[in-house]
Short mmCIF file of C-alpha atoms and ligand atoms in Angstrom, two decimals:
data_model
loop_
_atom_site.label_atom_id
_atom_site.label_comp_id
_atom_site.label_asym_id
_atom_site.label_seq_id
_atom_site.Cartn_x
_atom_site.Cartn_y
_atom_site.Cartn_z
CA MET S 532 164.37 -161.09 -108.04
CA ARG S 533 168.09 -160.89 -107.56
CA THR S 534 168.05 -159.49 -104.28
CA THR S 535 165.43 -162.05 -103.21
CA LEU S 536 167.66 -164.88 -104.00
CA ALA S 537 170.56 -163.28 -102.59
CA ALA S 538 168.42 -162.97 -99.23
CA VAL S 539 167.30 -166.47 -99.64
CA ALA S 540 171.13 -167.43 -99.81
CA ILE S 541 172.02 -165.60 -96.63
CA VAL S 542 169.33 -167.02 -94.74
CA ILE S 543 170.21 -170.61 -95.87
CA ALA S 544 173.91 -169.70 -95.03
CA SER S 545 172.76 -168.61 -91.50
CA LEU S 546 171.00 -171.78 -90.94
CA THR S 547 173.60 -174.01 -91.77
CA LEU S 548 176.33 -172.02 -89.77
CA PRO S 549 176.26 -173.29 -86.33
CA HIS S 550 177.67 -176.77 -87.07
CA ALA S 551 179.56 -176.00 -89.95
CA GLN S 552 181.68 -173.15 -88.74
CA ALA S 553 180.70 -171.70 -85.23
CA PRO S 554 181.44 -167.96 -84.99
CA ALA S 555 184.00 -167.22 -81.96
CA SER S 556 181.20 -166.01 -79.64
CA ASP S 557 179.73 -169.56 -80.04
CA VAL S 558 183.15 -171.03 -78.74
CA VAL S 559 183.28 -171.66 -74.88
CA PHE S 560 186.54 -172.67 -72.91
CA ILE S 561 185.72 -174.38 -69.54
CA HIS S 562 188.26 -174.61 -66.95
CA ALA S 563 187.63 -177.63 -64.79
CA GLY S 564 189.40 -178.37 -61.39
CA ALA S 565 188.80 -182.21 -62.05
CA LEU S 566 187.09 -183.90 -64.79
CA LEU S 567 185.17 -187.28 -65.09
CA ASP S 568 185.14 -186.93 -68.74
CA ARG S 569 184.41 -190.88 -69.30
CA PRO S 570 182.75 -192.07 -66.19
CA GLY S 571 184.09 -195.71 -65.42
CA GLN S 572 187.62 -194.42 -65.95
CA ALA S 573 189.71 -192.50 -63.60
CA PRO S 574 189.15 -188.62 -63.34
CA ARG S 575 191.39 -186.26 -64.86
CA GLY S 576 193.09 -183.37 -63.05
CA PRO S 577 192.86 -179.79 -64.01
CA SER S 578 191.44 -179.86 -67.66
CA THR S 579 190.01 -177.47 -70.45
CA ILE S 580 186.85 -178.47 -72.33
CA VAL S 581 186.49 -176.58 -75.41
CA VAL S 582 182.96 -176.24 -76.53
CA ARG S 583 181.92 -175.17 -80.19
CA GLY S 584 178.51 -174.80 -81.62
CA GLY S 585 176.87 -176.60 -78.75
CA ARG S 586 179.13 -179.85 -79.09
CA ILE S 587 182.51 -180.90 -77.38
CA ASP S 588 185.42 -179.87 -79.59
CA SER S 589 188.22 -180.90 -77.51
CA VAL S 590 189.34 -181.93 -74.07
CA ARG S 591 192.81 -180.83 -73.07
CA ASP S 592 195.06 -181.37 -69.88
CA GLY S 593 195.73 -178.01 -67.86
CA HIS S 594 193.85 -174.64 -68.15
CA VAL S 595 194.62 -173.60 -71.55
CA GLN S 596 194.20 -169.77 -72.74
CA PRO S 597 190.91 -169.15 -74.30
CA ALA S 598 191.13 -168.21 -78.00
CA ALA S 599 190.35 -164.72 -79.01
CA GLY S 600 186.51 -164.00 -78.78
CA ALA S 601 185.76 -167.10 -76.71
CA ARG S 602 183.77 -167.06 -73.57
CA LEU S 603 185.84 -168.55 -70.46
CA ILE S 604 183.68 -170.44 -67.69
CA ASP S 605 185.79 -170.82 -64.59
CA LEU S 606 184.89 -174.04 -62.79
CA LYS S 607 188.68 -174.38 -61.22
CA ARG S 608 187.11 -174.99 -58.02
CA GLU S 609 184.64 -177.53 -59.16
CA PHE S 610 184.47 -181.20 -60.16
CA VAL S 611 183.20 -181.53 -63.74
CA LEU S 612 181.10 -184.52 -65.31
CA PRO S 613 178.99 -185.43 -68.17
CA GLY S 614 175.28 -184.26 -67.82
CA LEU S 615 173.23 -186.86 -65.96
CA VAL S 616 170.59 -189.20 -67.42
CA ASP S 617 167.58 -190.46 -66.01
CA ALA S 618 166.07 -193.25 -67.70
CA HIS S 619 162.75 -193.20 -65.89
CA VAL S 620 160.56 -190.07 -65.16
CA HIS S 621 157.09 -189.17 -65.73
CA ILE S 622 157.44 -185.42 -66.87
CA PHE S 623 153.77 -184.43 -66.45
CA ASN S 624 153.08 -186.09 -63.05
CA ASP S 625 152.19 -183.79 -60.31
CA ASP S 626 154.54 -184.34 -57.39
CA ASP S 627 152.17 -182.79 -54.98
CA LYS S 628 149.98 -185.70 -55.15
CA MET S 629 147.34 -184.26 -52.31
CA ARG S 630 146.70 -181.32 -54.41
CA ALA S 631 146.82 -183.32 -57.60
CA ARG S 632 143.92 -185.72 -56.28
CA LEU S 633 141.73 -182.85 -55.03
CA GLU S 634 142.22 -180.97 -58.22
CA LEU S 635 142.16 -183.89 -60.92
CA ILE S 636 138.71 -183.27 -61.86
CA ASN S 637 139.06 -179.65 -62.86
CA ARG S 638 142.29 -180.13 -64.65
CA ASP S 639 142.50 -180.21 -68.50
CA ILE S 640 145.48 -181.56 -70.38
CA GLU S 641 146.59 -178.03 -70.75
CA ASP S 642 147.19 -177.79 -66.87
CA ASN S 643 149.18 -180.80 -67.14
CA LEU S 644 151.29 -179.61 -70.03
CA LEU S 645 152.12 -176.35 -68.15
CA ILE S 646 153.18 -178.44 -64.83
CA GLY S 647 155.50 -180.51 -67.20
CA VAL S 648 157.12 -177.38 -68.64
CA ASP S 649 158.05 -176.37 -64.92
CA ASN S 650 158.93 -180.08 -64.13
CA ALA S 651 161.42 -180.15 -67.09
CA ARG S 652 163.30 -176.95 -66.04
CA ARG S 653 163.68 -178.38 -62.36
CA THR S 654 164.92 -181.40 -63.79
CA LEU S 655 167.52 -179.74 -66.05
CA GLU S 656 168.43 -177.32 -63.16
CA ALA S 657 169.32 -180.50 -61.13
CA GLY S 658 171.82 -181.72 -63.50
CA PHE S 659 169.70 -184.12 -65.69
CA THR S 660 170.28 -183.08 -69.25
CA THR S 661 168.45 -186.17 -70.74
CA VAL S 662 165.50 -188.09 -69.47
CA ARG S 663 163.42 -190.99 -70.62
CA ASP S 664 159.76 -190.43 -70.22
CA LEU S 665 157.99 -193.81 -69.67
CA GLY S 666 154.36 -193.05 -69.55
CA SER S 667 152.71 -189.81 -70.71
CA ASP S 668 150.12 -188.51 -73.02
CA VAL S 669 151.88 -189.03 -76.27
CA HIS S 670 151.02 -185.86 -77.77
CA SER S 671 151.95 -183.76 -74.57
CA VAL S 672 155.38 -185.40 -74.22
CA THR S 673 156.28 -185.19 -78.01
CA ALA S 674 155.26 -181.48 -77.93
CA LEU S 675 157.47 -180.94 -74.91
CA ARG S 676 160.28 -182.81 -76.31
CA ASP S 677 160.14 -181.09 -79.50
CA ALA S 678 159.94 -177.58 -78.03
CA ILE S 679 163.17 -178.31 -75.99
CA ILE S 680 164.92 -179.50 -79.13
CA SER S 681 164.09 -176.21 -81.02
CA GLY S 682 165.19 -174.14 -78.16
CA LEU S 683 161.63 -172.71 -77.05
CA ILE S 684 161.81 -173.74 -73.76
CA ALA S 685 164.38 -174.90 -71.15
CA GLY S 686 164.20 -178.45 -70.44
CA PRO S 687 166.29 -181.95 -70.76
CA THR S 688 166.54 -183.95 -73.91
CA ILE S 689 163.46 -186.28 -73.76
CA VAL S 690 163.14 -189.69 -75.20
CA ALA S 691 159.70 -190.36 -75.20
CA ALA S 692 157.39 -193.46 -74.68
CA GLY S 693 154.05 -191.95 -74.95
CA GLN S 694 151.35 -193.78 -73.10
CA GLY S 695 152.53 -197.39 -71.59
CA ILE S 696 150.96 -200.44 -73.30
CA SER S 697 148.66 -202.38 -71.07
CA GLY S 698 145.94 -204.95 -71.01
CA THR S 699 142.66 -203.91 -70.28
CA GLY S 700 142.40 -203.72 -66.27
CA GLY S 701 146.36 -203.63 -66.19
CA HIS S 702 148.62 -200.92 -64.56
CA ALA S 703 148.28 -198.38 -67.25
CA ASP S 704 144.60 -198.73 -67.77
CA SER S 705 143.35 -195.16 -66.57
CA SER S 706 139.92 -196.18 -66.49
CA ASN S 707 140.25 -198.65 -63.52
CA ASN S 708 137.63 -198.23 -60.86
CA THR S 709 136.56 -194.69 -62.05
CA ASN S 710 132.79 -193.96 -62.36
CA ARG S 711 131.16 -195.16 -65.42
CA ASP S 712 131.06 -191.73 -67.29
CA ILE S 713 134.93 -191.21 -66.69
CA ALA S 714 135.58 -194.98 -67.53
CA GLU S 715 133.43 -194.67 -70.84
CA LEU S 716 135.32 -191.35 -72.00
CA ARG S 717 138.87 -192.81 -71.09
CA ARG S 718 138.16 -196.44 -72.53
CA SER S 719 137.05 -194.64 -75.78
CA ARG S 720 140.58 -192.97 -75.92
CA ALA S 721 142.79 -195.77 -74.76
CA ALA S 722 144.80 -196.40 -77.83
CA ASN S 723 147.29 -197.87 -75.41
CA LEU S 724 145.07 -200.74 -74.27
CA CYS S 725 145.57 -204.17 -75.76
CA ASN S 726 144.04 -207.86 -75.46
CA GLY S 727 145.68 -210.48 -77.48
CA ALA S 728 148.95 -210.43 -79.40
CA ASP S 729 147.63 -208.89 -82.59
CA ASP S 730 145.89 -206.12 -80.54
CA CYS S 731 149.16 -205.54 -78.88
CA ARG S 732 151.04 -205.05 -82.04
CA ARG S 733 148.39 -202.48 -82.88
CA ALA S 734 148.96 -200.65 -79.70
CA VAL S 735 152.61 -200.57 -80.25
CA ARG S 736 152.25 -199.00 -83.78
CA GLU S 737 149.71 -196.40 -82.53
CA GLN S 738 152.10 -194.89 -79.91
CA ILE S 739 154.99 -195.13 -82.74
CA SER S 740 152.59 -193.51 -85.34
CA GLN S 741 152.30 -190.40 -82.76
CA GLY S 742 155.86 -190.02 -82.26
CA ALA S 743 157.14 -192.37 -79.36
CA ASP S 744 161.02 -193.04 -79.67
CA VAL S 745 160.75 -195.92 -77.28
CA ILE S 746 158.15 -198.33 -76.04
CA LYS S 747 156.96 -198.87 -72.50
CA PHE S 748 154.66 -201.82 -71.27
CA THR S 749 153.22 -202.90 -67.99
CA ALA S 750 154.12 -206.54 -67.36
CA THR S 751 152.78 -206.73 -64.07
CA GLY S 752 150.46 -204.81 -61.71
CA GLY S 753 151.71 -201.71 -60.45
CA VAL S 754 151.48 -199.90 -56.94
CA ASN S 755 149.72 -196.67 -57.92
CA SER S 756 147.35 -198.16 -60.36
CA ASN S 757 143.75 -197.83 -58.87
CA ILE S 758 143.11 -201.44 -58.53
CA ALA S 759 143.54 -204.14 -56.05
CA GLY S 760 145.18 -207.54 -57.06
CA GLY S 761 148.88 -207.47 -56.44
CA LEU S 762 151.90 -206.81 -58.54
CA GLU S 763 152.17 -210.07 -60.47
CA GLN S 764 151.98 -210.62 -64.18
CA GLN S 765 149.15 -209.04 -66.17
CA LEU S 766 149.89 -209.79 -69.91
CA PHE S 767 150.24 -213.12 -71.40
CA ASP S 768 153.60 -214.19 -72.70
CA ASP S 769 152.63 -214.04 -76.47
CA GLU S 770 151.28 -210.37 -75.89
CA MET S 771 154.71 -209.44 -74.48
CA LYS S 772 156.56 -211.06 -77.39
CA ALA S 773 154.44 -209.16 -79.82
CA ILE S 774 154.78 -205.93 -78.14
CA VAL S 775 158.57 -206.53 -78.06
CA ASP S 776 158.87 -207.90 -81.58
CA THR S 777 156.76 -204.95 -83.09
CA ALA S 778 158.86 -202.30 -81.21
CA HIS S 779 161.95 -203.84 -82.42
CA LEU S 780 160.73 -204.00 -85.78
CA PHE S 781 160.61 -200.30 -85.79
CA GLY S 782 163.99 -199.86 -84.26
CA ARG S 783 162.60 -198.93 -80.92
CA ARG S 784 163.72 -200.10 -77.48
CA VAL S 785 161.43 -201.55 -75.10
CA ALA S 786 161.17 -200.83 -71.25
CA ALA S 787 159.03 -203.33 -69.29
CA HIS S 788 157.58 -202.16 -65.78
CA ALA S 789 157.66 -205.29 -63.72
CA HIS S 790 157.43 -206.01 -59.98
CA GLY S 791 156.69 -209.76 -59.53
CA GLU S 792 159.02 -212.47 -60.48
CA LYS S 793 157.05 -214.16 -62.83
CA GLY S 794 156.18 -211.08 -64.70
CA ILE S 795 159.97 -210.15 -64.71
CA ALA S 796 160.94 -213.48 -66.24
CA ALA S 797 158.33 -213.32 -68.88
CA ALA S 798 159.39 -209.91 -69.80
CA LEU S 799 162.94 -211.06 -70.16
CA ARG S 800 162.20 -214.02 -72.11
CA ALA S 801 159.97 -211.65 -74.46
CA GLY S 802 163.28 -209.74 -75.23
CA VAL S 803 162.84 -206.49 -73.43
CA ASP S 804 165.94 -203.98 -73.18
CA SER S 805 165.25 -202.83 -69.74
CA ILE S 806 163.05 -203.97 -66.35
CA GLU S 807 161.80 -201.07 -64.70
CA HIS S 808 161.62 -201.36 -60.83
CA GLY S 809 162.30 -205.10 -60.60
CA THR S 810 160.90 -205.26 -57.08
CA TYR S 811 161.00 -209.14 -56.78
CA THR S 812 164.11 -210.15 -58.82
CA SER S 813 165.59 -213.36 -57.59
CA SER S 814 168.83 -215.30 -58.30
CA ALA S 815 166.79 -217.05 -61.32
CA THR S 816 165.81 -213.71 -62.84
CA ASN S 817 169.37 -212.45 -62.29
CA THR S 818 170.59 -215.13 -64.49
CA LEU S 819 168.18 -214.33 -66.97
CA PHE S 820 169.18 -210.80 -66.99
CA LYS S 821 172.68 -211.89 -67.53
CA GLN S 822 171.72 -214.05 -70.37
CA THR S 823 169.58 -211.38 -72.25
CA GLN S 824 171.87 -208.48 -71.56
CA ALA S 825 168.87 -206.67 -70.26
CA TRP S 826 169.38 -203.52 -68.15
CA LEU S 827 167.63 -203.25 -64.55
CA VAL S 828 166.28 -199.70 -63.72
CA PRO S 829 166.00 -199.78 -59.97
CA THR S 830 163.81 -196.56 -59.24
CA MET S 831 164.85 -196.71 -55.76
CA VAL S 832 163.24 -193.55 -54.51
CA ALA S 833 159.92 -194.57 -55.75
CA PRO S 834 158.71 -197.17 -53.33
CA HIS S 835 159.46 -195.08 -50.47
CA ALA S 836 157.90 -192.03 -51.88
CA ALA S 837 154.72 -194.09 -52.89
CA LEU S 838 154.26 -195.36 -49.56
CA ALA S 839 154.48 -192.09 -47.84
CA GLN S 840 151.87 -190.76 -50.25
CA ALA S 841 149.43 -193.98 -49.73
CA ARG S 842 149.89 -193.67 -45.85
CA ALA S 843 148.96 -189.83 -46.03
CA GLY S 844 145.78 -190.76 -48.04
CA ALA S 845 147.29 -188.80 -51.13
CA ARG S 846 146.86 -192.18 -52.97
CA SER S 847 143.59 -194.18 -53.55
CA ALA S 848 142.92 -196.75 -50.50
CA LEU S 849 143.57 -199.66 -53.22
CA THR S 850 147.31 -198.65 -53.46
CA LEU S 851 148.18 -199.10 -49.77
CA ALA S 852 148.71 -202.74 -49.41
CA LYS S 853 150.90 -202.87 -52.66
CA ALA S 854 152.97 -199.79 -51.48
CA GLU S 855 153.58 -201.68 -48.23
CA GLU S 856 154.66 -204.79 -49.75
CA ALA S 857 157.03 -203.10 -52.54
CA ALA S 858 158.84 -201.10 -50.23
CA ALA S 859 159.63 -203.86 -47.90
CA ALA S 860 161.10 -206.05 -50.58
CA HIS S 861 162.71 -203.77 -52.95
CA GLY S 862 165.80 -202.85 -51.10
CA GLU S 863 167.13 -206.40 -50.42
CA ASN S 864 166.32 -207.68 -53.81
CA MET S 865 168.07 -204.73 -55.62
CA ALA S 866 171.18 -205.42 -53.41
CA ARG S 867 171.31 -209.23 -54.36
CA ALA S 868 170.79 -208.11 -58.12
CA ILE S 869 173.75 -205.86 -57.80
CA ARG S 870 175.78 -208.63 -56.05
CA GLU S 871 175.15 -210.85 -58.70
CA GLY S 872 176.19 -208.66 -61.71
CA VAL S 873 172.95 -207.39 -62.90
CA LYS S 874 173.59 -204.38 -65.16
CA ILE S 875 172.07 -201.22 -63.60
CA ALA S 876 171.00 -197.99 -65.44
CA PHE S 877 170.01 -195.01 -63.40
CA GLY S 878 166.20 -194.22 -63.23
CA THR S 879 163.89 -192.52 -60.46
CA ASP S 880 160.27 -192.82 -61.64
CA SER S 881 160.16 -188.91 -60.76
CA GLY S 882 156.60 -188.06 -60.63
CA VAL S 883 155.92 -190.56 -58.21
CA GLY S 884 158.76 -188.61 -55.97
CA ASP S 885 159.77 -185.01 -56.77
CA HIS S 886 160.96 -183.74 -59.85
CA GLY S 887 164.28 -181.94 -59.38
CA LYS S 888 165.17 -184.39 -56.56
CA ASN S 889 166.32 -187.18 -59.22
CA ALA S 890 169.90 -187.17 -57.54
CA LYS S 891 168.57 -188.61 -54.28
CA GLU S 892 168.80 -192.07 -56.25
CA PHE S 893 172.46 -192.12 -55.95
CA ALA S 894 172.53 -192.37 -52.19
CA LEU S 895 170.36 -195.39 -52.42
CA LEU S 896 172.29 -197.10 -55.22
CA VAL S 897 175.38 -197.07 -52.89
CA LYS S 898 173.63 -198.14 -50.09
CA ALA S 899 172.22 -201.09 -52.08
CA GLY S 900 176.09 -201.92 -53.00
CA LEU S 901 177.20 -199.86 -56.22
CA ALA S 902 180.40 -198.13 -55.75
CA PRO S 903 180.13 -194.37 -56.09
CA ALA S 904 182.04 -194.67 -59.41
CA ALA S 905 179.56 -197.16 -60.68
CA ALA S 906 176.66 -195.41 -59.52
CA ILE S 907 177.67 -192.25 -61.59
CA LYS S 908 178.57 -194.46 -64.67
CA ALA S 909 174.97 -195.84 -64.32
CA ALA S 910 173.69 -192.38 -64.85
CA THR S 911 175.90 -191.38 -67.51
CA VAL S 912 177.48 -193.94 -69.85
CA ASP S 913 175.14 -196.82 -68.94
CA ALA S 914 171.98 -194.91 -69.04
CA ALA S 915 173.04 -193.35 -72.55
CA THR S 916 173.72 -196.82 -73.54
CA LEU S 917 170.37 -198.12 -72.59
CA LEU S 918 168.76 -195.27 -74.52
CA ASP S 919 170.94 -196.14 -77.82
CA ARG S 920 172.39 -192.39 -77.54
CA MET S 921 176.00 -193.17 -76.82
CA ASN S 922 176.99 -191.25 -79.98
CA ARG S 923 175.53 -188.13 -78.49
CA ILE S 924 175.76 -188.32 -74.52
CA GLY S 925 177.13 -189.85 -71.49
CA SER S 926 180.61 -188.71 -71.70
CA ILE S 927 182.61 -185.66 -72.62
CA GLU S 928 184.16 -186.51 -75.73
CA PRO S 929 184.84 -184.66 -79.04
CA GLY S 930 181.57 -184.72 -81.06
CA LYS S 931 179.14 -185.33 -78.36
CA ASP S 932 176.50 -182.71 -77.08
CA ALA S 933 178.13 -180.27 -74.73
CA ASP S 934 175.87 -181.64 -71.99
CA ILE S 935 178.07 -180.70 -68.75
CA VAL S 936 177.33 -180.54 -64.89
CA ALA S 937 179.60 -179.45 -62.09
CA VAL S 938 179.52 -179.97 -58.49
CA THR S 939 181.70 -178.86 -55.40
CA GLY S 940 183.57 -181.98 -54.13
CA SER S 941 184.24 -185.14 -55.53
CA PRO S 942 181.27 -187.52 -56.11
CA LEU S 943 183.48 -190.26 -56.28
CA ASN S 944 183.82 -189.91 -52.37
CA ASP S 945 180.61 -188.90 -51.53
CA VAL S 946 177.62 -189.15 -54.26
CA THR S 947 175.29 -186.77 -52.37
CA VAL S 948 177.21 -183.77 -53.63
CA LEU S 949 175.15 -184.64 -56.79
CA GLU S 950 172.00 -183.32 -55.19
CA ARG S 951 173.60 -179.73 -55.25
CA VAL S 952 174.45 -179.25 -58.72
CA ARG S 953 176.47 -175.84 -59.38
CA PHE S 954 176.64 -175.51 -63.03
CA VAL S 955 174.56 -176.97 -65.85
CA MET S 956 175.27 -176.75 -69.63
CA ARG S 957 172.99 -178.33 -72.21
CA GLN S 958 173.97 -178.43 -75.90
CA GLY S 959 176.27 -175.53 -75.37
CA VAL S 960 173.78 -173.40 -73.37
CA VAL S 961 174.43 -172.47 -69.78
CA HIS S 962 171.19 -172.73 -67.62
CA MET S 963 173.05 -172.83 -64.07
CA LEU S 964 176.15 -170.91 -63.09
CA ASP S 965 177.62 -170.64 -59.61
CA GLY S 966 174.30 -172.43 -58.16
CA GLY S 967 172.17 -169.68 -59.93
CA ARG S 968 169.54 -170.00 -62.75
CA GLN S 969 170.60 -168.39 -66.02
CA ALA S 970 168.37 -166.35 -68.44
CA PHE S 971 166.73 -168.58 -71.00
CA PRO S 972 166.97 -167.77 -73.96
CA ALA S 973 170.49 -166.21 -73.15
CA LYS S 974 170.29 -162.68 -73.72
ZN1 ZN C 987 157.14 -195.16 -63.88
#
């Protein structure tokens, strides 16, 4: 009996050890050539980051000699910055659209889950240590999120929406224009569809009850849904208000997919925290953005990827006209939104485009008028603020997660260096070193 109790005490002590008092082997000194520890402020010169138990312990000027037993990581020739944050991905969506379309009928949810495991790792190795998934099977995405949290598999921290809320026939109705057998089956499982304000409250509560961290809804039509009929408003004002109020009641932020101007304005008036895509913003909607302090997540890589896929026949024929229209309007309207001072948070809609190529968004943001420093801030401090995670991520400061990446050359001069991340650490675990994949779990 005594020994059993002693054994239990030891187990409890070892479980509580990492955060209370990390062993020396759990301490890492990183020597950085240059360090952008707080995006939005000027970078520091040669610096040392001390990581302890997966968290940032301290940041010091110069290259400090590591403590006895601590690991030293030499990034003296690299530019070091916080792990990147992508506020809009679909981690289970196959980026090989032609193959996905041909194989769809043979695939089960388990096939998609494994595709998601691979996408998660590719995303992490591209330097994105946190993503917000805005539309996936809620059980798959919470399982993936929790497996990454527990250290079972390698991937980014996931903030999960589960399934996007939509009206019947709306952008997130997966039964649109399917045959009657598939339509019947999908409709019977569609907890995310709602019609009328009360029903929309139910739909939000169902996603939350299954583990959603954030709520996504589709305020307007979308390019890739299998239905004709444009990109304008698809939920009534009172339905949007019911969705936002219910999510906020449960302490969840709300992201609205919105292309058309009327739909964007209605979602902003309903009180959303972010507009996704925002294809047809105008000076009027930009004023509303500033009044409500909502974020715009531009997903600039998505319209061009979607158009190329639609033209190649990898999407249903009903998407082509919508893809042409969205790609033509998006760039110019985004440039005006940036000029007029709308707050921008970084997001790519990866899953439409390729997973692991998320950083291609940076060059498009700069082309649309964001300074490189502002584009980097959008993918760190600003995205972390939108995700309500500023206490854990977004900058390299004592107490935060040790989510750290490094590139060769300064991204403040050329943002495209972020497309070639050389080093990735998430919560103190090194996943990429000198541009090469590290064993996980670490041996
Ligand atoms: Zn999306």
